Coordinates of C-alpha atoms and ligand atoms in Angstrom, one line a residue:
X11 CA 5.0 -5.9 17.1
X12 CA 4.6 -2.7 16.0
X13 CA 3.1 -2.4 11.9
X14 CA 5.1 -0.8 10.1
X15 CA 3.5 2.3 8.6
X16 CA 4.9 3.7 5.0
X17 CA 3.4 6.8 4.0
X18 CA 2.1 7.2 1.0
X19 CA 3.3 9.6 -1.5
X20 CA 1.2 13.9 -1.3
X21 CA -1.8 13.3 -3.4
X22 CA -4.7 15.2 -4.7
X23 CA -8.2 12.5 -4.0
X24 CA -11.0 14.2 -5.5
X25 CA -14.6 11.2 -4.1
X26 CA -17.5 12.1 -6.0
X27 CA -20.2 11.1 -4.2
X28 CA -19.3 13.1 -1.3
X29 CA -22.4 13.3 0.8
X30 CA -23.9 10.0 -0.2
X31 CA -23.3 6.6 2.2
X32 CA -20.1 5.1 1.4
X33 CA -18.2 8.2 1.5
X34 CA -20.2 8.9 5.1
X35 CA -20.0 4.9 6.7
X36 CA -16.1 4.3 5.1
X37 CA -14.2 6.5 3.3
X38 CA -13.5 8.8 5.2
X39 CA -13.9 7.7 8.2
X40 CA -11.3 5.6 6.5
X41 CA -9.6 8.2 5.0
X42 CA -8.6 9.8 8.6
X43 CA -7.6 6.8 10.1
X44 CA -4.8 6.1 7.7
X45 CA -4.4 10.1 8.5
X46 CA -3.5 9.4 12.5
X47 CA -1.8 6.4 11.5
X48 CA 0.5 8.4 10.1
X49 CA 0.5 7.6 6.6
X50 CA -1.3 10.6 4.7
X51 CA 0.9 13.5 4.1
X52 CA -0.6 16.8 5.4
X53 CA 0.3 18.5 2.9
X54 CA -2.2 16.6 0.8
X55 CA -6.0 17.0 -0.6
X56 CA -9.2 15.3 -0.5
X57 CA -11.8 17.3 -2.6
X58 CA -15.4 16.4 -1.9
X59 CA -17.6 16.9 -4.9
X60 CA -21.5 16.8 -5.0
X61 CA -24.1 18.1 -6.4
X62 CA -25.3 20.2 -3.2
X63 CA -24.3 23.1 -3.0
X64 CA -21.9 24.8 0.1
X65 CA -19.0 25.6 0.8
X66 CA -15.2 24.1 2.8
X67 CA -15.5 24.6 5.9
X68 CA -20.1 23.0 6.2
X69 CA -18.3 19.8 4.4
X70 CA -15.1 19.1 6.5
X71 CA -18.5 20.0 9.6
X72 CA -20.0 17.2 7.6
X73 CA -17.4 14.8 7.6
X74 CA -16.8 15.4 11.4
X75 CA -20.0 14.7 11.8
X76 CA -19.7 10.9 9.5
X77 CA -16.4 10.1 11.0
X78 CA -17.6 10.9 14.5
X79 CA -20.5 9.0 13.7
X80 CA -19.4 5.3 12.0
X81 CA -15.4 4.9 13.8
X82 CA -14.7 5.0 17.7
X83 CA -12.5 8.3 17.4
X84 CA -11.7 10.9 19.7
X85 CA -13.6 13.6 18.6
X86 CA -11.5 15.2 20.6
X87 CA -7.7 14.6 19.1
X88 CA -6.2 16.9 17.4
X89 CA -4.9 15.3 14.5
X90 CA -8.7 15.0 13.0
X91 CA -9.4 19.3 13.3
X92 CA -5.9 18.6 11.5
X93 CA -6.9 15.7 8.8
X94 CA -10.7 18.4 8.5
X95 CA -7.9 21.1 7.2
X96 CA -7.3 19.0 3.9
X97 CA -10.4 18.7 3.7
X98 CA -12.8 21.0 0.1
X99 CA -16.0 20.8 -1.5
X100 CA -16.9 21.8 -4.8
X101 CA -20.3 21.6 -5.5
X102 CA -20.0 19.7 -9.2
X103 CA -22.9 18.5 -11.9
X104 CA -22.3 15.3 -13.4
X105 CA -23.9 15.6 -16.2
X106 CA -23.7 19.1 -16.5
X107 CA -21.3 21.3 -16.9
X108 CA -21.5 23.4 -13.7
X109 CA -18.3 23.3 -11.2
X110 CA -15.4 21.1 -13.8
X111 CA -13.4 24.6 -13.4
X112 CA -13.5 25.2 -9.6
X113 CA -12.5 21.6 -9.1
X114 CA -9.1 22.2 -11.8
X115 CA -8.0 24.9 -10.4
X116 CA -7.4 22.9 -6.7
X117 CA -5.2 20.2 -8.8
X118 CA -2.3 20.7 -7.8
X119 CA 0.6 19.6 -10.3
X120 CA 3.1 17.8 -8.5
X121 CA 1.6 15.6 -6.7
X122 CA -0.6 11.9 -7.2
X123 CA -4.1 12.9 -8.3
X124 CA -6.8 9.5 -7.7
X125 CA -10.5 10.3 -8.1
X126 CA -13.2 8.0 -6.7
X127 CA -16.4 7.9 -8.5
X128 CA -18.6 6.5 -5.1
X129 CA -21.4 7.5 -7.7
X130 CA -24.0 5.6 -9.8
X131 CA -22.3 3.6 -12.3
X132 CA -24.6 5.5 -14.6
X133 CA -23.0 8.9 -14.1
X134 CA -19.5 7.2 -14.8
X135 CA -18.6 7.6 -18.6
X136 CA -20.2 10.9 -17.8
X137 CA -17.7 11.3 -14.6
X138 CA -15.4 10.0 -16.7
X139 CA -15.9 12.6 -19.7
X140 CA -16.0 15.5 -18.2
X141 CA -12.4 14.9 -16.0
X142 CA -10.7 13.6 -19.9
X143 CA -12.4 17.3 -21.7
X144 CA -11.4 20.2 -19.4
X145 CA -8.2 18.3 -18.5
X146 CA -8.6 17.2 -15.3
X147 CA -7.3 13.6 -15.6
X148 CA -3.7 13.3 -16.8
X149 CA -2.4 10.6 -18.1
X150 CA -0.9 9.1 -14.4
X151 CA -4.0 10.0 -13.0
X152 CA -6.6 7.2 -11.6
X153 CA -10.0 6.4 -11.2
X154 CA -10.7 4.1 -8.3
X155 CA -15.3 2.7 -9.0
X156 CA -17.7 1.4 -7.0
X157 CA -19.6 -2.1 -7.4
X158 CA -21.7 -2.6 -8.9
X159 CA -19.8 -3.1 -11.8
X160 CA -22.5 -3.7 -14.4
X161 CA -25.2 -5.9 -13.3
X162 CA -24.4 -8.8 -16.8
X163 CA -22.5 -9.0 -19.8
X164 CA -23.2 -6.7 -21.2
X165 CA -23.8 -4.1 -19.0
X166 CA -19.9 -4.7 -18.0
X167 CA -18.7 -4.3 -20.9
X168 CA -19.9 -1.0 -22.5
X169 CA -19.1 0.3 -18.6
X170 CA -15.3 -0.9 -19.1
X171 CA -15.8 0.6 -23.1
X172 CA -16.7 3.9 -21.7
X173 CA -14.0 3.9 -19.8
X174 CA -11.5 2.8 -21.9
X175 CA -12.6 6.0 -24.3
X176 CA -9.9 8.1 -21.5
X177 CA -8.7 6.0 -18.9
X178 CA -5.8 2.8 -19.5
X179 CA -6.8 -0.3 -17.9
X180 CA -3.4 0.7 -15.8
X181 CA -5.6 3.4 -14.4
X182 CA -8.9 1.2 -13.8
X183 CA -9.2 0.7 -10.3
X184 CA -12.2 -1.7 -9.6
X185 CA -13.6 -2.3 -5.6
X186 CA -14.4 -5.7 -4.7
X187 CA -13.9 -4.5 -0.6
X188 CA -13.5 -8.1 -0.4
X189 CA -10.2 -7.9 -1.6
X190 CA -8.8 -5.0 0.8
X191 CA -10.0 -7.4 4.0
X192 CA -6.5 -8.6 5.5
X193 CA -7.9 -12.0 6.4
X194 CA -8.3 -12.4 2.5
X195 CA -5.0 -11.3 1.3
X196 CA -3.8 -14.2 4.5
X197 CA -4.8 -16.3 2.0
X198 CA -2.2 -16.0 -0.3
X199 CA 0.1 -15.9 2.4
X200 CA -1.3 -19.0 4.0
X201 CA -1.3 -21.1 0.9
X202 CA 2.2 -19.2 -1.8
X203 CA 4.2 -18.4 1.9
X204 CA 4.2 -22.3 3.3
X205 CA 4.9 -25.1 1.5
X206 CA 3.3 -27.0 4.3
X207 CA 0.1 -26.7 1.9
X208 CA 0.4 -26.7 -1.2
X209 CA 1.7 -30.2 -2.2
X210 CA -2.2 -30.9 -0.7
X211 CA -3.7 -28.4 -2.4
X212 CA -5.6 -30.4 -5.2
X213 CA -8.1 -32.2 -6.2
X214 CA -5.6 -35.7 -5.1
X215 CA -5.8 -34.4 -0.7
X216 CA -9.2 -32.6 -0.7
X217 CA -11.8 -33.3 -0.7
X218 CA -13.9 -30.4 -1.1
X219 CA -14.3 -26.5 0.3
X220 CA -17.4 -24.8 1.8
X221 CA -16.9 -21.2 1.3
X222 CA -19.7 -19.0 3.6
X223 CA -19.8 -15.0 3.9
X224 CA -23.6 -15.5 5.9
X225 CA -24.3 -12.1 7.3
X226 CA -27.5 -11.4 10.3
X227 CA -28.5 -8.1 8.8
X228 CA -31.6 -8.0 6.1
X229 CA -32.3 -5.2 3.6
X230 CA -34.5 -3.6 5.6
X231 CA -33.9 0.4 4.3
X232 CA -31.9 -0.6 0.7
X233 CA -34.4 -3.3 0.0
X234 CA -35.3 -1.6 -3.7
X235 CA -31.3 -1.3 -4.6
X236 CA -31.5 -5.6 -3.1
X237 CA -34.5 -6.7 -5.3
X238 CA -33.3 -5.7 -8.1
X239 CA -29.7 -7.1 -7.1
X240 CA -29.8 -10.2 -5.6
X241 CA -27.5 -12.2 -3.7
X242 CA -25.6 -14.1 -6.8
X243 CA -24.9 -10.3 -8.4
X244 CA -24.3 -8.4 -5.1
X245 CA -22.3 -11.0 -3.2
X246 CA -20.8 -14.2 -5.5
X247 CA -19.9 -12.5 -8.6
X248 CA -18.4 -10.1 -6.7
X249 CA -16.1 -11.1 -3.6
X250 CA -17.3 -15.3 -3.6
X251 CA -16.8 -15.5 -6.7
X252 CA -13.4 -13.4 -5.3
X253 CA -12.7 -15.7 -2.6
X254 CA -12.8 -19.0 -5.0
X255 CA -10.1 -17.6 -7.0
X256 CA -7.8 -16.9 -4.5
X257 CA -8.3 -20.9 -2.9
X258 CA -7.7 -21.6 -6.4
X259 CA -6.0 -20.2 -8.3
X260 CA -2.7 -21.5 -9.2
X261 CA 0.6 -20.0 -7.4
X262 CA 1.4 -16.8 -9.4
X263 CA 5.0 -16.2 -10.7
X264 CA 5.6 -12.8 -8.1
X265 CA 2.8 -10.8 -5.9
X266 CA 2.5 -8.5 -8.5
X267 CA -0.9 -6.7 -10.2
X268 CA -0.9 -8.6 -13.3
X269 CA 0.6 -12.0 -12.0
X270 CA -1.9 -12.1 -9.5
X271 CA -4.7 -11.4 -12.4
X272 CA -3.8 -13.6 -14.7
X273 CA -3.3 -16.7 -12.5
X274 CA -7.0 -15.2 -10.7
X275 CA -8.7 -15.2 -14.8
X276 CA -8.6 -18.8 -15.4
X277 CA -10.0 -20.0 -12.5
X278 CA -12.3 -18.4 -13.3
X279 CA -12.3 -18.9 -16.7
X280 CA -12.4 -23.1 -15.6
X281 CA -15.9 -22.6 -13.8
X282 CA -18.2 -25.3 -15.3
X283 CA -22.5 -23.6 -15.9
X284 CA -23.7 -24.4 -12.3
X285 CA -26.9 -27.4 -13.3
X286 CA -30.0 -25.8 -11.8
X287 CA -30.0 -29.0 -9.6
X288 CA -26.9 -27.5 -7.7
X289 CA -28.7 -24.4 -6.8
X290 CA -31.0 -23.6 -3.9
X291 CA -32.5 -19.6 -3.5
X292 CA -33.5 -19.2 0.0
X293 CA -36.2 -15.6 0.9
X294 CA -35.8 -14.8 4.9
X295 CA -39.2 -14.6 6.7
X296 CA -40.6 -14.4 9.6
X297 CA -42.4 -11.8 12.2
X298 CA -41.5 -8.6 11.6
X299 CA -38.3 -9.9 9.4
X300 CA -40.0 -10.6 6.1
X301 CA -37.9 -10.5 2.9
X302 CA -40.9 -9.4 0.8
X303 CA -42.0 -6.4 3.9
X304 CA -38.3 -5.6 3.3
X305 CA -38.2 -5.5 -0.3
X306 CA -41.6 -2.9 -1.0
X307 CA -42.5 -6.3 -3.4
X308 CA -44.7 -9.0 -2.1
X309 CA -44.6 -10.8 -5.1
X310 CA -40.2 -11.0 -5.5
X311 CA -38.9 -14.1 -6.2
X312 CA -35.8 -12.0 -6.0
X313 CA -33.5 -14.5 -3.3
X314 CA -31.6 -13.0 -0.3
X315 CA -29.7 -16.8 0.3
X316 CA -28.0 -19.1 -2.1
X317 CA -26.0 -22.2 -1.7
X318 CA -24.3 -23.8 -4.2
X319 CA -22.1 -26.6 -5.8
X320 CA -19.3 -25.3 -8.6
X321 CA -16.7 -27.3 -10.3
X322 CA -13.8 -26.3 -11.5
X323 CA -13.1 -27.7 -15.1
X324 CA -9.0 -28.3 -14.9
X325 CA -6.2 -30.8 -13.5
X326 CA -6.3 -30.2 -10.0
X327 CA -9.4 -29.4 -9.3
X328 CA -11.1 -32.5 -11.4
X329 CA -13.8 -34.4 -8.8
X330 CA -13.4 -31.7 -6.0
X331 CA -16.3 -29.6 -5.8
X332 CA -16.1 -25.8 -3.8
X333 CA -20.3 -25.8 -1.9
X334 CA -20.4 -22.0 -1.8
X335 CA -23.1 -20.2 0.1
X336 CA -24.2 -16.9 1.2
X337 CA -27.5 -14.5 3.1
X338 CA -29.1 -12.8 4.6
X339 CA -30.8 -12.8 8.2
X340 CA -29.3 -16.1 9.1
X341 CA -28.3 -17.1 12.4
X342 CA -24.6 -15.5 13.1
X343 CA -22.5 -13.3 10.9
X344 CA -19.5 -14.8 9.3
X345 CA -17.2 -15.0 6.5
X346 CA -14.9 -18.7 6.3
X347 CA -13.1 -20.3 4.0
X348 CA -13.3 -24.5 5.0
X349 CA -11.4 -26.8 3.3
X350 CA -12.1 -30.6 4.1
X351 CA -9.5 -33.0 2.6
X352 CA -9.6 -36.3 2.4
X353 CA -9.5 -39.3 4.9
X354 CA -5.8 -41.5 5.3
X355 CA -5.9 -44.0 2.4
X356 CA -5.9 -47.1 5.4
X357 CA -6.2 -46.8 9.1
X358 CA -3.2 -48.9 10.9
X359 CA -5.3 -48.7 13.9
X360 CA -8.0 -51.3 13.8
X361 CA -10.1 -51.4 17.1
X362 CA -9.4 -47.5 18.0
X363 CA -11.8 -45.7 15.0
X364 CA -11.2 -44.6 11.6
X365 CA -9.2 -41.6 11.5
X366 CA -11.2 -38.3 10.5
X367 CA -10.6 -36.1 7.7
X368 CA -8.0 -33.3 8.6
X369 CA -9.9 -29.6 8.3
X370 CA -8.9 -26.1 7.3
X371 CA -10.7 -23.7 8.5
X372 CA -10.2 -20.0 8.0
X373 CA -12.2 -17.3 9.7
X374 CA -12.3 -14.1 7.4
X375 CA -14.5 -12.1 10.1
X376 CA -15.4 -11.4 12.9
X377 CA -13.0 -13.8 15.5
X378 CA -10.1 -13.7 12.1
X379 CA -8.0 -16.5 11.6
X380 CA -7.4 -20.6 11.2
X381 CA -8.3 -24.0 13.0
X382 CA -7.3 -26.7 11.6
X383 CA -8.2 -30.3 13.2
X384 CA -6.2 -32.9 13.5
X385 CA -5.9 -36.6 14.8
X386 CA -3.7 -37.5 18.2
X387 CA -4.3 -40.3 20.9
X388 CA -6.4 -39.5 23.3
X389 CA -4.3 -39.5 26.4
X390 CA -4.4 -41.7 29.2
X391 CA -4.4 -45.7 29.0
X392 CA -6.5 -47.9 28.1
X393 CA -4.7 -48.3 24.9
X394 CA -4.5 -46.4 21.6
X395 CA -7.8 -44.8 21.3
X396 CA -7.9 -41.6 18.6
X397 CA -9.4 -38.3 18.9
X398 CA -10.0 -35.2 17.0
X399 CA -8.5 -31.9 17.5
X400 CA -8.5 -28.2 16.7
X401 CA -5.4 -26.3 16.7
X402 CA -6.4 -22.8 17.0
X403 CA -5.2 -19.8 16.5
X404 CA -7.2 -16.7 16.4
X405 CA -5.3 -13.8 14.5
X406 CA -5.9 -11.5 17.2
X407 CA -4.0 -13.5 19.9
X408 CA -0.6 -14.6 17.7
X409 CA -0.2 -10.9 16.2
X410 CA -1.3 -8.5 20.2
X411 CA -2.4 -4.7 19.4
X412 CA -2.1 -5.2 15.6
X413 CA -4.3 -8.6 15.1
X414 CA -6.6 -6.2 16.4
X415 CA -6.6 -3.4 16.1
X416 CA -6.1 -4.4 11.3
X417 CA -7.1 -2.1 9.2
X418 CA -10.8 -1.5 7.3
X419 CA -10.4 -2.8 3.8
X420 CA -11.2 0.6 1.9
X421 CA -8.2 2.1 4.6
X422 CA -6.1 -0.7 2.6
X423 CA -7.8 0.2 -1.1
X424 CA -6.9 3.0 -1.0
X425 CA -3.6 3.6 -0.4
X426 CA -3.5 1.1 -2.3
X427 CA -4.4 3.2 -5.3
X428 CA -2.3 6.4 -3.6
X429 CA 0.4 3.8 -4.3
X430 CA -0.5 2.7 -8.3
X431 CA -0.2 -1.3 -6.9
X432 CA -3.6 -2.9 -8.3
X433 CA -3.1 -6.6 -6.8
X434 CA -6.0 -6.7 -4.5
X435 CA -8.3 -4.0 -7.6
X436 CA -10.3 -6.8 -10.5
X437 CA -9.4 -6.1 -13.5
X438 CA -12.0 -5.2 -16.5
X439 CA -11.2 -9.7 -18.4
X440 CA -11.5 -10.5 -15.3
X441 CA -15.6 -8.6 -13.8
X442 CA -16.7 -9.0 -17.8
X443 CA -15.0 -13.5 -17.5
X444 CA -17.0 -13.5 -13.6
X445 CA -20.9 -11.8 -15.4
X446 CA -20.0 -14.2 -18.7
X447 CA -20.5 -17.1 -16.1
X448 CA -23.0 -16.0 -13.5
X449 CA -25.1 -14.8 -16.1
X450 CA -26.8 -18.0 -17.3
X451 CA -27.7 -18.7 -13.8
X452 CA -29.3 -15.9 -12.9
X453 CA -31.0 -16.5 -17.0
X454 CA -32.0 -19.2 -16.4
X455 CA -34.1 -18.2 -12.7
X456 CA -35.4 -15.7 -14.7
X457 CA -36.9 -17.2 -17.1
X458 CA -38.5 -20.2 -14.9
X459 CA -41.6 -19.8 -12.1
X460 CA -40.5 -21.0 -9.6
X461 CA -40.7 -18.8 -5.9
X462 CA -37.7 -18.9 -3.8
X463 CA -38.0 -21.5 -0.4
X464 CA -38.7 -19.8 2.3
X465 CA -36.0 -20.2 5.6
X466 CA -37.0 -18.4 8.3
X467 CA -35.0 -16.0 10.1
X468 CA -32.2 -16.7 12.3
X469 CA -32.0 -19.8 10.9
X470 CA -29.0 -21.2 8.7
X471 CA -31.3 -20.9 5.3
X472 CA -34.0 -23.8 3.8
X473 CA -34.1 -26.9 4.6
X474 CA -33.0 -27.6 0.4
X475 CA -30.1 -26.2 0.7
X476 CA -29.1 -29.4 3.5
X477 CA -30.4 -31.5 0.6
X478 CA -27.5 -30.0 -1.2
X479 CA -24.7 -31.3 0.2
X480 CA -26.4 -34.3 1.6
X481 CA -27.2 -35.1 -2.0
X482 CA -23.5 -35.7 -1.9
X483 CA -22.9 -37.5 2.0
X484 CA -21.5 -34.5 2.9
X485 CA -23.0 -31.5 5.0
X486 CA -22.6 -28.1 6.1
X487 CA -20.0 -26.3 8.4
X488 CA -22.7 -24.7 11.1
X489 CA -23.1 -21.0 11.4
X490 CA -22.3 -19.9 14.2
X491 CA -20.1 -16.6 15.3
Ligands
LIG504 C1 -21.6 -5.5 -0.1 C2 -22.9 -5.8 0.2 O1 -21.2 -5.9 -1.9 O2 -21.2 -5.9 0.9 C3 -24.0 -6.1 0.9 O3 -23.2 -5.6 -1.5 C4 -22.7 -6.6 1.7 O4 -25.0 -6.9 0.4 C5 -21.6 -6.4 1.8 O5 -24.2 -6.6 3.0 C6 -21.2 -7.5 3.0 O6 -20.0 -7.1 3.3 P1 -19.0 -7.2 5.0 O7 -18.0 -6.1 4.9 O8 -19.8 -6.9 5.9 O9 -18.6 -8.3 4.9

């Protein structure tokens, strides 16, 4: 199977914060991969903008090193030199006037103009104001903003208001990189391009859903940022919320940005407040791998792990809990969504054991694929004995090279910005609604005195989280890669 690469229109992309970590690790390597794939026209321009004083040649050297360090590219591929030729650089003072005219002079009329704000949110307003004030951005320019989009509803609302002074909502691309993951988009394909699942996709047939995003990395190196955030702000309010929405939403009438985002918003608004008894926080601990050391605050109460039971108040999901868990320094890196169906209402097989519930597991990373557990007859003589077997599909095996070589989330999302497609980006009201749900959870914790439950680095999380499930006569799926 050959994947189709449809080139995007000629563009000028300005990356604010071009000397930063995200630009080095994701944006520049991602752009190069799309160029290599033939998706970026050779006439396009990528302009780095940051405080550092340097010229185009120095920025190209920096980009070369970043791309080689953060992706598996052939350094000698002539395409890499060709790509570097697209790059330019402007030293800019986000809070002053220096560099803005030089940037304006670089922008070519007629090309798509996109501005990537890969900077601290505190600078969003300054940059937006100068882009508009200097006449660099126009009604059809696009801006891309990174997470964190606020740290509560009030700050997200203020950010939305600041951006809205200079840009319309359809010009603002709020990134949640989970939405750019191929398998996350596949959730919509699985649900809405098959008749098989949708009739069963409700509380009548689904017992519960587990969403797990487990990581093996800790927070060393970014402890001071992470400690102000914690797993709820860092992962639940955004990435896990998006996964929950895609699993729980009603079918949109069309695969169109507002139709999809309207349905996601309805899910967020239908989320019930989380009871304190339904949430467990943890902090990893262990010799040489301790949260309190990594966070550089021996008294920190910030969680590096959270597990919670979430209920959605609507007709489709009344009575079906969604269990969410995410954490750092866990046993394996794995993200998956497991849908456990209800047990058959009656067994006709008297002595052969009760048929077990079907389970559909969508593996988001790594080993992207799907696994459906079904009951069959155990082969051989001896009567009717039932056994549960997996129908296992790995996308890499099913799709050959295309399945193994999936574009990184950032590659997909940046190309969508150039195409002007907002389907995989968060709308302002969606972000605010997500904060409105998480704010009370965070406030209740911050007002209290409890400490997170310790868990061993390399384990499956705190024991308390097991009890959250046992209480409901359920159990977490094992965390393994
Ligand atoms: C980021 C979080 O948004 O997502 C990180 O800030 C986290 O803490 C990362 O590690 C996980 O992303 P991925 O793509 O590695 O699952």
